Short mmCIF file of C-alpha atoms in Angstrom, two decimals:
data_model
loop_
_atom_site.label_atom_id
_atom_site.label_comp_id
_atom_site.label_asym_id
_atom_site.label_seq_id
_atom_site.Cartn_x
_atom_site.Cartn_y
_atom_site.Cartn_z
CA MET A 255 0.04 -0.02 -0.09
CA ASP A 256 0.97 3.51 -0.80
CA SER A 257 2.38 5.91 1.88
CA PRO A 258 0.78 9.38 1.85
CA HIS A 259 3.88 10.55 -0.25
CA GLY A 260 5.88 7.90 -1.84
CA ALA A 261 4.77 5.49 -4.52
CA ALA A 262 5.02 1.79 -4.53
CA VAL A 263 6.51 0.31 -7.60
CA LYS A 264 5.86 -3.12 -8.66
CA ALA A 265 6.81 -4.99 -12.05
CA GLU A 266 6.37 -8.51 -13.25
CA ASP A 267 8.04 -9.69 -16.64
CA PHE A 268 8.40 -5.98 -17.39
CA GLY A 269 9.93 -5.41 -20.86
CA LEU A 270 10.33 -3.32 -24.02
CA LYS A 271 11.11 -4.43 -27.59
CA GLY A 272 12.08 -2.11 -30.23
CA PRO A 273 12.70 -2.30 -34.00
CA ARG A 274 16.23 -3.77 -33.50
CA GLY A 275 15.14 -6.25 -30.55
CA TRP A 276 14.75 -6.21 -26.92
CA VAL A 277 15.91 -2.78 -25.01
CA PHE A 278 15.26 -4.62 -21.64
CA ARG A 279 12.90 -7.66 -20.40
CA ASN A 280 12.03 -9.85 -17.58
CA ILE A 281 12.32 -7.13 -15.06
CA ALA A 282 10.85 -8.07 -11.61
CA ILE A 283 10.63 -5.01 -9.16
CA ASP A 284 8.83 -4.80 -5.72
CA ALA A 285 10.06 -1.25 -4.04
CA ALA A 286 7.95 0.03 -1.12
CA PRO A 287 7.06 3.70 -0.84
CA GLY A 288 9.99 5.66 0.50
CA SER A 289 12.56 3.05 -0.69
CA ILE A 290 15.97 3.49 -2.84
CA THR A 291 16.37 0.82 -5.80
CA ALA A 292 19.45 0.86 -7.73
CA VAL A 293 19.62 -0.10 -11.51
CA GLU A 294 22.59 -1.81 -12.67
CA GLY A 295 23.70 -3.37 -15.97
CA PRO A 296 26.31 -3.00 -18.84
CA SER A 297 26.02 -0.20 -21.17
CA GLY A 298 23.22 -0.56 -23.68
CA SER A 299 21.22 -2.92 -21.63
CA GLY A 300 18.25 -0.66 -21.20
CA ARG A 301 18.96 0.86 -17.69
CA THR A 302 17.86 4.45 -18.81
CA CYS A 303 14.88 3.06 -20.90
CA LEU A 304 13.83 1.38 -17.85
CA LEU A 305 13.51 4.42 -15.81
CA LEU A 306 11.68 6.26 -18.53
CA ALA A 307 9.28 3.37 -18.71
CA LEU A 308 8.73 3.27 -14.80
CA THR A 309 8.10 7.20 -14.93
CA GLY A 310 5.56 7.07 -17.74
CA ARG A 311 7.78 8.55 -20.48
CA MET A 312 8.25 5.30 -22.34
CA LYS A 313 5.68 2.73 -23.45
CA PRO A 314 6.69 -0.83 -22.39
CA THR A 315 5.72 -3.82 -24.66
CA ALA A 316 5.84 -6.65 -22.32
CA GLY A 317 4.61 -7.59 -18.86
CA HIS A 318 3.14 -4.91 -16.63
CA ALA A 319 4.02 -2.56 -13.75
CA GLU A 320 2.25 -0.35 -11.14
CA VAL A 321 3.51 2.81 -9.92
CA GLY A 322 1.49 4.42 -7.12
CA GLY A 323 -1.51 2.17 -8.05
CA HIS A 324 -1.37 3.29 -11.83
CA ARG A 325 -1.03 0.32 -13.97
CA LEU A 326 1.41 0.81 -16.92
CA PRO A 327 1.08 0.91 -19.79
CA LYS A 328 -2.64 2.02 -19.71
CA LYS A 329 -2.06 4.87 -17.11
CA MET A 330 1.20 6.54 -18.42
CA ALA A 331 -0.31 10.12 -18.00
CA ALA A 332 -1.12 9.48 -14.30
CA VAL A 333 2.30 8.08 -13.80
CA ARG A 334 3.93 11.21 -15.42
CA ARG A 335 2.00 13.43 -12.99
CA ILE A 336 3.42 11.67 -9.72
CA ALA A 337 7.06 10.84 -11.00
CA ALA A 338 9.97 13.14 -11.99
CA LEU A 339 13.19 12.83 -13.64
CA GLY A 340 16.54 13.83 -12.06
CA PRO A 341 19.34 14.20 -14.48
CA VAL A 342 18.81 11.96 -17.62
CA SER A 343 21.38 12.60 -20.38
CA GLY A 344 19.73 13.38 -23.72
CA VAL A 345 16.08 13.79 -22.30
CA ASN A 346 16.24 16.66 -19.59
CA ASP A 347 19.64 17.99 -19.77
CA LEU A 348 20.38 21.26 -18.04
CA ASP A 349 20.90 24.21 -20.37
CA GLN A 350 24.57 25.25 -20.36
CA ALA A 351 23.59 28.74 -21.49
CA LEU A 352 21.76 29.54 -18.40
CA THR A 353 22.64 30.72 -14.74
CA VAL A 354 21.57 28.67 -11.98
CA ALA A 355 19.03 31.08 -10.96
CA GLU A 356 17.53 31.25 -14.36
CA GLN A 357 17.44 27.34 -14.61
CA LEU A 358 15.56 27.25 -11.18
CA ARG A 359 13.30 29.80 -12.38
CA GLU A 360 12.49 28.10 -15.63
CA GLY A 361 11.91 24.82 -13.85
CA ALA A 362 9.44 26.34 -11.57
CA LEU A 363 7.57 27.87 -14.35
CA LEU A 364 7.55 24.69 -16.39
CA GLN A 365 6.32 22.85 -13.38
CA ARG A 366 3.38 25.35 -12.50
CA ARG A 367 2.23 25.63 -16.15
CA TYR A 368 2.23 21.66 -17.14
CA GLU A 369 1.80 20.07 -13.73
CA GLY A 370 0.26 22.49 -11.19
CA PRO A 371 -3.47 23.02 -10.72
CA ILE A 372 -5.18 25.51 -13.12
CA ARG A 373 -6.44 27.92 -10.31
CA ALA A 374 -2.54 28.40 -9.44
CA LEU A 375 -2.35 30.36 -12.62
CA LEU A 376 -5.16 32.61 -11.53
CA ARG A 377 -3.37 33.85 -8.41
CA PRO A 378 -1.85 37.50 -8.29
CA ARG A 379 1.61 37.57 -9.75
CA GLY A 380 3.40 38.65 -6.57
CA GLU A 381 1.89 35.60 -4.77
CA ARG A 382 3.02 33.33 -7.67
CA ARG A 383 6.46 34.68 -7.44
CA ALA A 384 6.49 34.23 -3.65
CA SER A 385 5.04 30.78 -3.84
CA ALA A 386 7.66 29.92 -6.52
CA ALA A 387 10.63 31.24 -4.48
CA ALA A 388 9.67 29.26 -1.44
CA ARG A 389 9.34 25.99 -3.45
CA ILE A 390 12.87 26.70 -4.97
CA GLU A 391 14.38 27.34 -1.41
CA GLU A 392 12.77 24.06 -0.10
CA ALA A 393 14.03 22.04 -2.90
CA LEU A 394 17.46 23.58 -2.82
CA ALA A 395 17.75 22.61 1.01
CA VAL A 396 16.64 19.05 0.15
CA ALA A 397 19.07 18.62 -2.55
CA GLY A 398 21.87 20.05 -0.52
CA LEU A 399 22.88 22.87 -2.99
CA ASP A 400 23.73 26.11 -1.41
CA LEU A 401 23.94 28.91 -3.81
CA ALA A 402 26.10 31.10 -1.64
CA THR A 403 28.86 28.67 -1.99
CA LEU A 404 28.97 28.72 -5.91
CA PRO A 405 31.65 30.81 -7.52
CA LYS A 406 29.21 33.59 -8.37
CA GLY A 407 26.23 32.62 -6.34
CA PRO A 408 22.83 32.23 -8.11
CA ARG A 409 24.42 33.96 -11.15
CA THR A 410 27.01 31.05 -11.66
CA SER A 411 26.66 29.56 -14.97
CA VAL A 412 25.49 25.95 -15.43
CA ARG A 413 28.29 25.05 -17.59
CA ASP A 414 30.72 26.02 -14.54
CA LEU A 415 29.19 23.60 -12.05
CA GLU A 416 31.15 20.59 -10.65
CA ARG A 417 29.52 17.13 -11.59
CA LEU A 418 27.97 16.68 -8.07
CA GLU A 419 26.68 20.31 -8.09
CA SER A 420 24.93 19.66 -11.43
CA VAL A 421 23.30 16.44 -10.00
CA ARG A 422 22.07 18.44 -6.86
CA LEU A 423 20.68 21.30 -9.23
CA SER A 424 18.80 18.75 -11.42
CA VAL A 425 17.50 17.02 -8.26
CA ALA A 426 16.19 20.36 -6.96
CA ILE A 427 14.35 21.04 -10.21
CA ALA A 428 12.70 17.66 -10.08
CA LEU A 429 11.68 18.13 -6.39
CA LEU A 430 9.90 21.43 -7.48
CA GLY A 431 6.68 19.24 -8.41
CA ASP A 432 6.83 17.24 -5.16
CA PRO A 433 7.14 13.94 -6.92
CA ARG A 434 6.26 10.66 -5.22
CA LEU A 435 8.71 9.06 -7.52
CA LEU A 436 12.16 10.16 -8.51
CA ALA A 437 14.29 8.52 -11.28
CA LEU A 438 18.00 9.58 -11.79
CA ASP A 439 20.34 8.17 -14.54
CA ASP A 440 24.18 7.78 -14.05
CA LEU A 441 24.17 8.92 -10.38
CA ASP A 442 27.92 8.15 -9.92
CA LEU A 443 29.35 9.11 -13.34
CA LYS A 444 32.39 10.97 -13.08
CA LEU A 445 32.20 11.28 -9.21
CA SER A 446 35.08 10.66 -6.96
CA ASP A 447 34.56 8.01 -4.13
CA ALA A 448 33.77 10.62 -1.57
CA GLU A 449 31.22 12.50 -4.00
CA ARG A 450 29.72 9.12 -4.63
CA ALA A 451 28.98 8.85 -0.97
CA GLU A 452 27.52 12.27 -0.88
CA ALA A 453 25.23 11.49 -3.76
CA TRP A 454 23.98 8.32 -2.01
CA SER A 455 23.42 10.25 1.19
CA LEU A 456 21.34 12.71 -0.75
CA LEU A 457 19.06 10.06 -2.09
CA ARG A 458 18.76 8.37 1.43
CA ALA A 459 17.71 11.81 2.69
CA ILE A 460 15.10 12.34 -0.02
CA ALA A 461 13.80 8.77 0.61
CA ALA A 462 13.59 9.46 4.18
CA ARG A 463 11.14 12.19 3.40
CA GLY A 464 8.91 9.45 1.71
CA THR A 465 9.84 9.98 -1.76
CA THR A 466 10.56 6.60 -3.74
CA VAL A 467 13.84 6.68 -5.52
CA PHE A 468 15.14 4.79 -8.61
CA ALA A 469 18.91 5.47 -9.56
CA VAL A 470 21.07 4.10 -12.40
CA CYS A 471 24.74 3.46 -11.24
CA SER A 472 27.66 1.60 -12.07
CA GLU A 473 27.76 0.08 -8.39
CA ALA A 474 25.33 0.61 -5.61
CA PRO A 475 26.06 0.54 -1.99
CA GLN A 476 25.77 -2.93 -0.31
CA ASP A 477 22.56 -1.80 1.69
CA ILE A 478 20.66 -0.62 -1.49
CA PRO A 479 18.41 -3.32 -3.37
CA VAL A 480 19.44 -3.72 -6.95
CA VAL A 481 17.60 -4.36 -10.11
CA ARG A 482 19.90 -5.66 -12.97
CA THR A 483 19.21 -5.15 -16.76
CA GLY A 484 20.62 -7.35 -19.35
CA THR A 485 20.64 -11.09 -19.78
CA PRO A 486 23.53 -12.99 -18.16
CA ALA A 487 26.25 -14.87 -20.22
CA LYS A 488 25.54 -18.22 -21.61
CA THR A 489 26.69 -21.12 -19.57
CA PRO A 490 26.80 -24.96 -20.44
CA ASP A 491 23.70 -25.63 -18.56
CA ALA A 492 21.76 -22.53 -19.79
CA LYS A 493 18.35 -23.20 -21.48
CA PRO A 494 17.97 -22.15 -25.26
CA ASP A 495 15.51 -19.10 -24.12
CA SER A 496 18.18 -17.71 -21.95
CA ALA A 497 20.21 -16.30 -24.74
CA PRO A 498 20.51 -12.64 -24.74
CA ALA A 499 17.62 -10.74 -26.54
CA ALA A 500 19.69 -8.81 -29.01
CA GLU A 501 21.20 -12.09 -30.30
CA THR A 502 18.04 -14.00 -30.73
CA ASP A 503 15.37 -11.35 -31.28
CA ALA A 504 16.70 -8.52 -32.90
CA LYS A 505 16.33 -8.11 -36.61
CA PRO A 506 19.34 -7.96 -38.79
CA GLU A 507 20.40 -4.57 -40.23
CA THR A 508 18.93 -3.84 -43.69
CA ASP A 509 20.41 -0.40 -44.42
CA ALA A 510 23.51 -1.55 -45.92
CA LYS A 511 23.48 -1.80 -49.71
CA PRO A 512 24.43 -5.31 -51.29
CA ASP A 513 27.16 -4.18 -53.34
CA ALA A 514 28.49 -1.88 -50.54
CA LYS A 515 32.36 -2.16 -50.11
CA PRO A 516 33.47 -3.33 -46.50
CA ASP A 517 35.06 -0.68 -44.54
CA THR A 518 38.65 -0.94 -44.75
CA LYS A 519 39.61 1.52 -42.22
CA THR A 520 39.75 -0.92 -39.24
CA ASP A 521 42.61 -2.03 -36.80
CA ALA A 522 42.01 -5.64 -37.74
CA LYS A 523 45.14 -7.46 -38.96
CA PRO A 524 45.13 -8.74 -42.67
CA ASP A 525 44.24 -12.22 -41.77
CA GLU A 526 41.40 -11.56 -39.44
CA LYS A 527 37.80 -11.32 -40.61
CA PRO A 528 35.81 -8.26 -40.10
CA HIS A 529 34.01 -7.83 -36.95
CA THR A 530 30.59 -9.50 -37.09
CA ASN A 531 29.41 -10.06 -33.59
CA THR A 532 26.35 -7.45 -33.26
CA LYS A 533 25.12 -8.41 -30.09
CA THR A 534 26.11 -5.29 -28.17
CA ASP A 535 25.87 -2.94 -31.18
CA THR A 536 22.36 -4.01 -31.80
CA ASN A 537 21.42 -3.59 -28.14
CA THR A 538 22.76 -0.28 -27.90
CA LYS A 539 21.06 0.79 -31.22
CA GLY A 540 17.69 -0.29 -29.63
CA THR A 541 18.26 1.70 -26.54
CA ASP A 542 19.21 4.66 -28.67
CA ASP A 543 15.97 4.21 -30.95
CA ALA A 544 13.85 4.10 -27.66
CA LEU A 545 15.41 7.08 -26.40
CA ALA A 546 14.79 9.10 -29.48
CA GLU A 547 11.00 8.07 -29.22
CA ALA A 548 11.11 9.27 -25.63
CA ARG A 549 12.43 12.54 -26.65
CA ARG A 550 9.97 12.98 -29.30
CA ALA A 551 7.06 12.16 -26.86
#
């Protein structure tokens, strides 16, 4: 059962198949409200797409999931209203041309316009500004971003932020809508060990407030439950249907012309055959295709 704030997340045989094969599949999740779940897996195994599917940004094609009692894929719009994205590269990147203050104001404006109640737009301008300022201040406090510590304070350019500061800013913007589910991609990318510890402490603090959190990472702390994407490598005792999806279900590439000459600019030795294993390439392309669809949605 859901808590008053966080959203329970459940999934069974959850999967997404694109034109080039499976992006992810056979995902099982049982996350309580206010919990943290890490998503691990090799590059191209659909980690980001799993986050987008769980937050209602991408339509799954297999199995089912429930987020806050809303069943996917039928209730994607309802899930989008209660779920927010932290940093997800290629989907909601920060605008490097803005200052931190401008990025926050833009986030508050978009949240009020597209997610807030209609009656909020009818309030006096001064009242709306005061409300937005209060929400920004609270979100910054939860995200642990003190603007006074930045080189130029609120006028610091987004492009000048350190990686962890950028994560905190993205999280603050996501929290402006008071989401019940928060999803973040590549949480520990380009972070030192100390910064990774800070990032996980941030997520623990958010979860302690009741918000359910999902985060893609390279390696989660031992106390964090993990959902893994990608199919394990074959073993001698493996069943035929346990082969990687991209190897068994993906359609072959058809873009190349029959008389096209092979690319000779490779590092292969003269007596070696050209690389023909498309397992990883196809899986990565499937993820790229799915992300492109999410951006258009």
